[in-house]
CSV table of C-alpha atoms and ligand atoms in Angstrom, one decimal:
chain,number,residue,atom,x,y,z
V,97,UNK,CA,-44.5,12.5,18.5
V,98,UNK,CA,-41.4,10.2,19.3
V,99,UNK,CA,-39.6,8.0,16.3
V,100,UNK,CA,-40.9,4.3,15.1
V,101,UNK,CA,-37.8,2.1,16.4
V,102,UNK,CA,-38.1,-0.1,13.1
V,103,UNK,CA,-38.0,2.9,10.7
V,104,UNK,CA,-34.7,4.4,12.1
V,105,UNK,CA,-32.8,0.9,12.5
V,106,UNK,CA,-33.8,0.3,9.3
V,107,UNK,CA,-32.7,4.0,7.9
V,108,UNK,CA,-29.1,3.9,9.7
V,109,UNK,CA,-28.8,0.0,8.4
V,110,UNK,CA,-29.3,1.5,5.3
V,111,UNK,CA,-27.1,3.8,5.4
V,112,UNK,CA,-23.9,1.9,6.4
V,113,UNK,CA,-25.0,-1.1,3.0
V,114,UNK,CA,-24.6,2.8,0.8
V,115,UNK,CA,-21.2,2.8,1.4
V,116,UNK,CA,-20.2,-0.5,1.6
V,117,UNK,CA,-20.3,-0.9,5.5
V,118,UNK,CA,-22.6,-3.4,6.6
V,119,UNK,CA,-21.4,-6.3,8.3
V,120,UNK,CA,-23.4,-9.4,8.3
V,121,UNK,CA,-23.0,-13.0,9.9
V,122,UNK,CA,-21.8,-16.0,7.8
V,123,UNK,CA,-21.2,-19.3,8.9
V,124,UNK,CA,-18.0,-21.3,8.6
V,125,UNK,CA,-17.4,-24.7,9.0
V,126,UNK,CA,-14.0,-26.3,9.9
V,127,UNK,CA,-13.0,-22.8,11.1
V,128,UNK,CA,-10.2,-24.1,13.2
V,129,UNK,CA,-8.7,-25.7,10.0
V,130,UNK,CA,-6.3,-24.7,6.9
V,131,UNK,CA,-9.2,-25.1,4.7
V,132,UNK,CA,-12.8,-23.9,5.6
V,133,UNK,CA,-16.0,-24.1,4.1
V,134,UNK,CA,-17.9,-21.1,3.8
V,135,UNK,CA,-21.1,-20.2,1.8
V,136,UNK,CA,-20.7,-23.9,0.1
V,137,UNK,CA,-17.1,-23.3,-1.0
V,138,UNK,CA,-13.9,-24.8,0.1
V,139,UNK,CA,-11.4,-21.7,1.4
V,140,UNK,CA,-7.8,-21.5,2.0
V,141,UNK,CA,-8.6,-19.6,5.6
V,142,UNK,CA,-6.4,-16.7,6.1
V,143,UNK,CA,-8.6,-15.5,8.3
V,144,UNK,CA,-8.3,-17.1,12.0
V,145,UNK,CA,-6.5,-15.6,14.8
V,146,UNK,CA,-5.5,-19.5,15.2
V,147,UNK,CA,-1.9,-19.0,14.8
V,148,UNK,CA,-0.6,-22.3,16.2
V,149,UNK,CA,-3.4,-24.6,14.3
V,150,UNK,CA,-4.0,-25.2,18.3
V,151,UNK,CA,-7.9,-24.9,18.3
V,152,UNK,CA,-8.2,-28.7,16.3
V,153,UNK,CA,-5.4,-30.3,18.1
V,154,UNK,CA,-6.6,-33.8,19.5
V,155,UNK,CA,-5.4,-33.3,23.4
V,156,UNK,CA,-7.1,-30.4,23.6
V,157,UNK,CA,-10.6,-32.0,22.9
V,158,UNK,CA,-9.8,-34.7,24.9
V,159,UNK,CA,-8.7,-32.6,27.9
V,160,UNK,CA,-12.6,-31.1,27.7
V,161,UNK,CA,-14.0,-34.8,27.3
V,162,UNK,CA,-11.8,-36.2,30.6
V,163,UNK,CA,-13.0,-32.5,32.6
V,164,UNK,CA,-16.9,-32.7,30.7
V,165,UNK,CA,-17.7,-35.9,32.8
V,166,UNK,CA,-17.4,-34.0,36.0
V,167,UNK,CA,-20.1,-32.0,34.6
V,168,UNK,CA,-19.8,-28.3,32.4
V,169,UNK,CA,-21.7,-25.5,33.6
V,170,UNK,CA,-19.5,-22.4,35.7
V,171,UNK,CA,-22.3,-22.7,37.9
V,172,UNK,CA,-21.8,-19.4,39.7
V,173,UNK,CA,-19.1,-16.4,39.7
V,174,UNK,CA,-15.8,-16.6,41.2
V,175,UNK,CA,-16.2,-15.3,44.2
V,176,UNK,CA,-19.2,-17.2,45.3
V,177,UNK,CA,-18.4,-20.9,44.5
V,178,UNK,CA,-17.3,-20.7,40.5
V,179,UNK,CA,-13.8,-20.8,41.8
V,180,UNK,CA,-12.2,-24.6,41.9
V,181,UNK,CA,-9.0,-25.8,42.1
V,182,UNK,CA,-7.7,-26.4,38.7
V,183,UNK,CA,-8.5,-22.7,38.4
V,184,UNK,CA,-5.9,-21.9,41.4
V,185,UNK,CA,-3.4,-24.1,39.5
V,186,UNK,CA,-4.2,-23.1,36.4
V,187,UNK,CA,-3.6,-19.2,37.4
V,188,UNK,CA,-0.2,-20.2,39.2
V,189,UNK,CA,0.6,-21.8,35.9
V,190,UNK,CA,0.1,-18.4,33.8
V,191,UNK,CA,2.2,-16.7,36.5
V,192,UNK,CA,4.5,-19.0,35.6
V,193,UNK,CA,4.5,-18.9,32.1
V,194,UNK,CA,4.3,-14.8,32.6
V,195,UNK,CA,7.0,-14.6,35.1
V,196,UNK,CA,5.0,-12.9,37.3
V,197,UNK,CA,3.7,-12.8,40.9
V,198,UNK,CA,0.3,-13.5,40.0
V,199,UNK,CA,-2.3,-14.1,37.6
V,200,UNK,CA,-6.0,-14.0,37.1
V,201,UNK,CA,-8.5,-16.0,34.6
V,202,UNK,CA,-11.4,-14.1,32.9
V,203,UNK,CA,-14.0,-15.1,30.8
V,204,UNK,CA,-12.3,-13.5,28.1
V,205,UNK,CA,-10.4,-10.8,26.6
V,206,UNK,CA,-13.2,-8.0,26.3
V,207,UNK,CA,-13.9,-8.2,29.8
V,208,UNK,CA,-10.4,-8.3,31.2
V,209,UNK,CA,-9.3,-5.3,29.4
V,210,UNK,CA,-12.5,-3.7,29.8
V,211,UNK,CA,-12.7,-4.7,34.1
V,212,UNK,CA,-8.8,-4.5,34.6
V,213,UNK,CA,-8.9,-0.3,33.1
V,214,UNK,CA,-12.2,0.4,35.0
V,215,UNK,CA,-11.6,-1.1,38.1
V,216,UNK,CA,-7.7,0.6,38.2
V,217,UNK,CA,-8.5,4.2,36.7
V,218,UNK,CA,-10.4,6.8,38.7
V,219,UNK,CA,-11.5,10.2,37.4
V,220,UNK,CA,-8.2,11.9,39.0
V,221,UNK,CA,-6.2,9.7,36.4
V,222,UNK,CA,-4.8,9.9,33.3
V,223,UNK,CA,-4.5,7.0,30.5
V,224,UNK,CA,-2.8,7.0,27.6
V,225,UNK,CA,-3.8,5.1,24.8
V,226,UNK,CA,-2.1,4.2,21.5
V,227,UNK,CA,-5.1,5.4,18.8
V,228,UNK,CA,-4.8,1.2,17.4
V,229,UNK,CA,-5.7,-0.3,20.2
V,230,UNK,CA,-8.4,-2.7,20.7
V,231,UNK,CA,-11.9,-1.4,21.0
V,232,UNK,CA,-12.0,-3.4,24.4
V,233,UNK,CA,-9.0,-0.9,25.6
V,234,UNK,CA,-10.8,2.2,24.0
V,235,UNK,CA,-14.5,0.3,26.1
V,236,UNK,CA,-12.3,0.3,29.3
V,237,UNK,CA,-11.6,3.8,29.2
V,238,UNK,CA,-14.4,5.5,28.6
V,239,UNK,CA,-15.9,3.2,31.4
V,240,UNK,CA,-13.4,4.4,33.9
V,241,UNK,CA,-14.2,8.0,33.5
V,242,UNK,CA,-10.6,8.9,33.6
V,243,UNK,CA,-9.0,11.7,31.4
V,244,UNK,CA,-7.9,10.3,28.4
V,245,UNK,CA,-5.6,11.0,25.7
V,246,UNK,CA,-5.0,9.3,22.7
V,247,UNK,CA,-1.7,9.4,21.0
V,248,UNK,CA,-0.4,9.0,17.0
V,249,UNK,CA,0.0,5.2,16.3
V,250,UNK,CA,3.4,4.2,17.6
V,251,UNK,CA,4.7,8.0,17.6
V,252,UNK,CA,6.3,8.0,21.4
V,253,UNK,CA,7.1,12.1,20.8
V,254,UNK,CA,3.2,12.5,20.6
V,255,UNK,CA,3.0,10.6,23.3
V,256,UNK,CA,5.5,12.8,25.6
V,257,UNK,CA,3.7,15.3,24.7
V,258,UNK,CA,0.5,14.3,26.3
V,259,UNK,CA,2.4,12.7,29.3
V,260,UNK,CA,3.8,16.2,30.0
V,261,UNK,CA,-0.1,18.2,29.3
V,262,UNK,CA,-1.7,15.5,31.8
V,263,UNK,CA,1.4,16.2,34.3
V,264,UNK,CA,0.7,19.8,33.7
V,265,UNK,CA,-3.4,19.3,34.7
V,266,UNK,CA,-2.5,17.5,37.5
V,267,UNK,CA,-3.6,14.2,37.1
V,268,UNK,CA,-2.7,12.1,40.0
V,269,UNK,CA,-1.5,8.6,38.6
V,270,UNK,CA,-0.8,8.0,34.9
V,271,UNK,CA,-1.3,4.8,33.2
V,272,UNK,CA,-0.1,4.0,29.7
V,273,UNK,CA,-1.9,1.0,27.7
V,274,UNK,CA,-1.1,-0.6,24.4
V,275,UNK,CA,-1.2,-3.3,22.1
V,276,UNK,CA,1.9,-5.2,21.8
V,277,UNK,CA,1.6,-7.0,18.2
V,278,UNK,CA,-1.5,-4.4,16.7
V,279,UNK,CA,-4.5,-6.8,15.6
V,280,UNK,CA,-5.9,-5.1,12.3
V,281,UNK,CA,-1.9,-3.6,11.5
V,282,UNK,CA,0.6,-6.7,12.2
V,283,UNK,CA,3.2,-3.8,13.9
V,284,UNK,CA,4.5,-4.5,17.1
V,285,UNK,CA,4.6,-1.0,19.9
V,286,UNK,CA,8.1,0.0,20.6
V,287,UNK,CA,7.9,-0.8,23.9
V,288,UNK,CA,11.6,-0.7,25.1
V,289,UNK,CA,11.4,3.2,24.6
V,290,UNK,CA,7.9,3.0,26.2
V,291,UNK,CA,9.6,1.6,29.2
V,292,UNK,CA,11.7,4.8,29.1
V,293,UNK,CA,8.7,7.0,28.8
V,294,UNK,CA,6.8,5.5,31.5
V,295,UNK,CA,10.1,5.5,34.2
V,296,UNK,CA,10.9,9.0,32.7
V,297,UNK,CA,7.2,10.0,34.2
V,298,UNK,CA,6.3,7.4,36.4
V,299,UNK,CA,3.4,6.1,34.6
V,300,UNK,CA,2.3,2.3,34.9
V,301,UNK,CA,2.1,0.6,32.2
V,302,UNK,CA,0.0,-2.5,30.9
V,303,UNK,CA,0.3,-4.4,28.3
V,304,UNK,CA,-2.4,-6.2,25.5
V,305,UNK,CA,-0.6,-9.3,24.5
V,306,UNK,CA,-3.5,-10.9,22.7
V,307,UNK,CA,-1.8,-11.3,19.4
V,308,UNK,CA,1.3,-12.0,20.7
V,309,UNK,CA,1.0,-14.7,23.3
V,310,UNK,CA,1.9,-18.1,22.2
V,311,UNK,CA,3.1,-16.3,19.0
V,312,UNK,CA,6.3,-14.5,20.0
V,313,UNK,CA,9.1,-14.9,23.0
V,314,UNK,CA,10.8,-17.7,24.5
V,315,UNK,CA,7.9,-20.9,25.4
V,316,UNK,CA,5.9,-17.9,23.5
V,317,UNK,CA,5.4,-15.6,26.9
V,318,UNK,CA,5.0,-12.7,24.8
V,319,UNK,CA,6.2,-9.6,23.0
V,320,UNK,CA,7.7,-7.9,26.3
V,321,UNK,CA,9.7,-11.3,26.9
V,322,UNK,CA,10.5,-11.1,23.3
V,323,UNK,CA,12.1,-7.7,23.6
V,324,UNK,CA,13.5,-8.2,27.4
V,325,UNK,CA,11.0,-5.7,28.9
V,326,UNK,CA,8.8,-8.3,30.6
V,327,UNK,CA,9.8,-7.0,34.2
V,328,UNK,CA,9.1,-3.1,33.1
V,329,UNK,CA,5.5,-4.2,32.3
V,330,UNK,CA,3.3,-3.4,34.9
V,331,UNK,CA,0.2,-5.6,33.9
V,332,UNK,CA,0.4,-8.0,31.2
V,333,UNK,CA,-2.6,-8.7,29.7
V,334,UNK,CA,-3.6,-11.9,27.3
V,335,UNK,CA,-6.1,-14.7,25.7
V,336,UNK,CA,-6.7,-17.6,25.3
V,337,UNK,CA,-8.8,-17.6,22.0
V,338,UNK,CA,-6.0,-17.1,20.2
V,339,UNK,CA,-2.5,-19.1,19.5
V,340,UNK,CA,-4.1,-20.9,22.2
V,341,UNK,CA,-7.2,-22.2,20.0
V,342,UNK,CA,-9.2,-22.4,23.4
V,343,UNK,CA,-11.4,-19.3,25.0
V,344,UNK,CA,-10.6,-16.9,28.1
V,345,UNK,CA,-8.2,-14.7,29.0
V,346,UNK,CA,-5.2,-14.1,31.9
V,347,UNK,CA,-4.3,-10.9,33.7
V,348,UNK,CA,-0.4,-11.0,35.5
V,349,UNK,CA,1.7,-9.0,37.6
V,350,UNK,CA,2.3,-8.1,40.8
V,351,UNK,CA,0.0,-9.3,43.8
V,352,UNK,CA,-1.1,-5.9,45.1
V,353,UNK,CA,-2.7,-5.3,41.4
V,354,UNK,CA,-4.0,-8.8,41.2
V,355,UNK,CA,-6.0,-8.5,44.4
V,356,UNK,CA,-7.0,-5.4,44.1
V,357,UNK,CA,-8.8,-6.3,40.8
V,358,UNK,CA,-10.4,-9.3,42.3
V,359,UNK,CA,-11.9,-6.8,44.9
V,360,UNK,CA,-13.1,-4.1,42.2
V,361,UNK,CA,-13.1,-5.6,39.0
V,362,UNK,CA,-16.7,-5.7,37.7
V,363,UNK,CA,-16.5,-8.0,34.8
V,364,UNK,CA,-14.9,-10.9,36.8
V,365,UNK,CA,-17.0,-10.3,40.0
V,366,UNK,CA,-20.3,-9.9,38.6
V,367,UNK,CA,-20.5,-12.9,36.0
V,368,UNK,CA,-20.1,-16.4,36.1
V,369,UNK,CA,-16.7,-18.6,36.1
V,370,UNK,CA,-15.0,-19.7,32.9
V,371,UNK,CA,-16.7,-23.1,32.9
V,372,UNK,CA,-14.0,-26.0,34.1
V,373,UNK,CA,-14.0,-27.8,30.5
V,374,UNK,CA,-12.6,-24.4,29.1
V,375,UNK,CA,-10.0,-24.6,31.9
V,376,UNK,CA,-8.9,-28.0,31.7
V,377,UNK,CA,-8.4,-26.9,27.8
V,378,UNK,CA,-6.3,-23.8,28.3
V,379,UNK,CA,-4.2,-26.2,30.9
V,380,UNK,CA,-3.2,-28.5,28.0
V,381,UNK,CA,-3.0,-25.7,25.5
V,382,UNK,CA,-0.4,-23.7,27.9
V,383,UNK,CA,1.6,-26.8,28.3
V,384,UNK,CA,1.5,-27.5,24.1
V,385,UNK,CA,2.5,-23.4,23.7
V,386,UNK,CA,5.2,-23.7,26.2
V,387,UNK,CA,6.9,-26.4,23.8
V,388,UNK,CA,5.3,-25.3,20.5
V,389,UNK,CA,9.0,-23.5,19.6
V,390,UNK,CA,8.7,-25.9,16.2
V,391,UNK,CA,5.0,-24.3,15.3
V,392,UNK,CA,6.5,-20.7,16.1
V,393,UNK,CA,9.4,-21.4,13.7
V,394,UNK,CA,7.4,-22.3,10.9
V,395,UNK,CA,4.6,-19.8,11.9
V,396,UNK,CA,7.4,-17.5,11.4
V,397,UNK,CA,8.8,-18.3,8.5
V,398,UNK,CA,6.1,-18.6,6.9
V,399,UNK,CA,5.0,-15.5,7.9
V,400,UNK,CA,7.9,-13.7,6.7
V,401,UNK,CA,8.0,-15.2,3.4
V,402,UNK,CA,4.2,-14.5,3.0
V,403,UNK,CA,5.5,-11.0,3.8
V,404,UNK,CA,8.2,-10.5,1.5
V,405,UNK,CA,6.2,-11.5,-1.4
V,406,UNK,CA,3.2,-9.4,-1.2
V,407,UNK,CA,5.6,-6.6,-0.7
V,408,UNK,CA,8.2,-7.7,-4.0
V,409,UNK,CA,3.7,-7.7,-5.7
V,410,UNK,CA,3.9,-3.7,-4.8
V,411,UNK,CA,1.0,-3.9,-2.4
V,412,UNK,CA,1.2,-1.8,0.6
V,413,UNK,CA,1.1,-4.1,3.9
V,414,UNK,CA,1.6,-1.3,6.4
V,415,UNK,CA,4.1,-1.6,9.2
V,416,UNK,CA,3.5,-5.6,9.3
V,417,UNK,CA,6.4,-7.7,11.2
V,418,UNK,CA,4.2,-10.4,12.3
V,419,UNK,CA,2.1,-13.2,11.4
V,420,UNK,CA,-0.4,-10.4,10.7
V,421,UNK,CA,-0.2,-9.1,7.4
V,422,UNK,CA,-2.6,-6.0,6.2
V,423,UNK,CA,-3.2,-5.6,2.3
V,424,UNK,CA,-4.2,-2.0,2.8
V,425,UNK,CA,-6.8,-0.8,-0.2
V,426,UNK,CA,-8.2,2.2,1.1
V,427,UNK,CA,-12.2,2.0,0.3
V,428,UNK,CA,-14.7,-0.2,1.8
V,429,UNK,CA,-15.9,-1.2,-1.3
V,430,UNK,CA,-12.7,-2.1,-2.8
V,431,UNK,CA,-11.9,-4.1,-0.5
V,432,UNK,CA,-15.2,-5.9,-0.4
V,433,UNK,CA,-14.7,-6.5,-4.3
V,434,UNK,CA,-11.1,-7.9,-3.7
V,435,UNK,CA,-12.2,-10.2,-0.7
V,436,UNK,CA,-14.9,-11.3,-3.1
V,437,UNK,CA,-12.2,-11.7,-5.9
V,438,UNK,CA,-9.9,-13.7,-3.9
V,439,UNK,CA,-12.7,-16.2,-2.4
V,440,UNK,CA,-13.6,-16.7,-6.4
V,441,UNK,CA,-9.7,-18.0,-6.2
V,442,UNK,CA,-10.2,-20.1,-3.3
V,443,UNK,CA,-8.5,-17.8,-0.4
V,444,UNK,CA,-10.5,-16.3,2.4
V,445,UNK,CA,-9.6,-13.0,3.2
V,446,UNK,CA,-12.2,-10.8,5.3
V,447,UNK,CA,-12.7,-7.2,4.8
V,448,UNK,CA,-11.8,-4.6,7.6
V,449,UNK,CA,-13.7,-1.4,7.6
V,450,UNK,CA,-14.2,1.8,9.3
V,451,UNK,CA,-15.4,1.9,12.2
V,452,UNK,CA,-12.8,-1.2,13.3
V,453,UNK,CA,-9.7,0.6,11.0
V,454,UNK,CA,-9.6,4.7,10.5
V,455,UNK,CA,-11.7,5.7,7.2
V,456,UNK,CA,-9.6,5.4,4.2
V,457,UNK,CA,-7.6,2.4,5.1
V,458,UNK,CA,-9.8,-0.3,4.6
V,459,UNK,CA,-7.9,-3.5,3.8
V,460,UNK,CA,-8.0,-7.3,3.9
V,461,UNK,CA,-6.4,-9.1,6.8
V,462,UNK,CA,-4.6,-12.2,6.4
V,463,UNK,CA,-3.3,-14.2,9.2
V,464,UNK,CA,-0.8,-17.0,8.4
V,465,UNK,CA,-1.0,-20.3,10.9
V,466,UNK,CA,1.7,-23.0,11.9
V,467,UNK,CA,-0.2,-25.3,10.3
V,468,UNK,CA,-0.5,-24.0,6.2
V,469,UNK,CA,1.8,-25.9,4.6
V,470,UNK,CA,4.1,-24.3,1.9
V,471,UNK,CA,2.2,-25.0,-0.6
V,472,UNK,CA,-1.0,-23.4,0.7
V,473,UNK,CA,0.8,-20.2,1.4
V,474,UNK,CA,2.2,-20.2,-1.9
V,475,UNK,CA,-1.0,-21.0,-3.5
V,476,UNK,CA,-2.7,-18.1,-1.7
V,477,UNK,CA,0.0,-16.0,-2.7
V,478,UNK,CA,-0.3,-17.1,-6.1
V,479,UNK,CA,-4.3,-16.0,-5.9
V,480,UNK,CA,-4.0,-12.4,-4.2
V,481,UNK,CA,-1.0,-11.6,-7.3
V,482,UNK,CA,-3.9,-12.8,-10.0
V,483,UNK,CA,-6.9,-10.6,-8.3
V,484,UNK,CA,-4.1,-7.6,-7.9
V,485,UNK,CA,-3.1,-7.5,-11.1
V,486,UNK,CA,-6.9,-7.5,-12.1
V,487,UNK,CA,-8.0,-5.2,-9.5
V,488,UNK,CA,-5.4,-3.1,-10.4
V,489,UNK,CA,-5.0,-2.5,-6.7
V,490,UNK,CA,-1.6,-1.6,-5.5
Z,728,PLP,C1,-6.1,-6.7,20.9
Z,728,PLP,C2,-7.0,-7.6,21.4
Z,728,PLP,N1,-7.3,-7.4,22.9
Z,728,PLP,C3,-8.6,-8.2,23.5
Z,728,PLP,C4,-9.7,-9.0,22.2
Z,728,PLP,C5,-10.4,-9.4,22.7
Z,728,PLP,O1,-10.1,-10.9,23.1
Z,728,PLP,P1,-11.2,-11.8,23.4
Z,728,PLP,O2,-11.4,-12.0,21.4
Z,728,PLP,O3,-10.4,-13.3,24.0
Z,728,PLP,O4,-12.1,-11.3,24.1
Z,728,PLP,C6,-9.1,-9.3,21.1
Z,728,PLP,C7,-9.7,-9.7,20.2
Z,728,PLP,O5,-10.1,-9.7,19.2
Z,728,PLP,C8,-7.7,-8.2,20.6
Z,728,PLP,O6,-7.7,-8.3,19.1
C-alpha cells in the first residue's frame, strides 16, 4: 500500500525540528529600516541585504507611484508584449554601468542563474563551481545536465586539478562560475587568479555579483571592477534586490551571449516580464547607486569596525572582508540559542543552518547597512559581546 502524504511530511519535518533545522516564516515590519519590528519587538536590523539602505529611499517610492499611474502588471512574457521602451532603456543603462556591450533584465537573481546556466551548458560541457556558490547556481547546473565539478571553497589548486581532469575526459567547452562576494561568508573570490586559470584552460567565466553590485567598485559596478578584471568576465550577473533595494536582476556581457540567452533562456522566455513599476524603480535606484560613494564609504567603514570588534572579542568570522560578517558557532542548536539571546538584547541576526551552510558550520549572519548609525553598530557589538560571554561561545 502506498504511504500517506501527511504522515511522511510530518515525520520529515519532525526530524528536522529534532535536529534544530526546522525553518518557520516570521513576519517583520519595517524590514527596510535599521530598526524593524518582529514578534512585537523593536530590533536593530543586522539581517537584511539592503546594504545601502535604498529600499526605503523616497525617490524609489515616487518612481513607483508615477509609473503605477500607467498600470501595474507585467502583462506578458518579454518575447510577447511584456517588453517596453523603458525596459530597453534600463538594459542600455545596465550595459553602460557594467561596461559591457549588452545586458538583459530578469525577474530575479534566482531565475537569472537558473536560466543562464541551463541555457548555456550542454551535457558535453564541463562546469566548475565553487563549493559555496549560491543555490541558484547549483540548481542551474543540475538542470543543464553538464558535467559538474565542484571545487573546494576558493581553492584554485583544486580547481586546476578538476580543469585538467575535464580536459582529459574530453569536455567540449568549459565554464567556471563563482559568487564574487559569498552570501553566507562575506569573503571574496580570488578573481585575478581565476582569470589566469580561465585563460590557461580556455574556459568561460561567469560571475555572480549579487552581494557586490552597488557595494564594491567604482560607482558600485561590482567586485570585478574593484579588482580590475571586469573585461575578463564573460557574463556578469547581479541582482537589484539587495544593494539596489528593489527587485529583479541582470545578466551583462557581449552581444552574442545576450542574444543566445534571449533565444534559449527558459526562465526569461516562459515567464511574465518584470512589472514596469519595478523597472522604473530600478532605473532610479541605479542613478542613486552610481552616485552613492558616500553610502559605500560609510558602509565599508562601519563593516571594517564591526569585523575588527568581533575579532577582538575572539569570535570566529571566517574570511569575511566585506559587509557580510558571519559569527560561526558550529552547532545549529547553539546558533538558534545565540540568535534568541541577541534578540533579547534588541539585535536581529538570524541563525543560518544546514543545508544553507555545511554541517557543523551554523552561524549568525550579520549584514551591515550604510544607514546604520555608529551608535547602532556600537550597540550591536556591545550586545554580541555580552551574549558571547554569557554563552561562553568562542
Ligand atoms: C549569490 C546570490 N545569487 C543569487 C541570488 C538570488 O537573487 P534574488 O534574490 O534576486 O533572486 C542570491 C540571493 O539570495 C544570492 O545570494
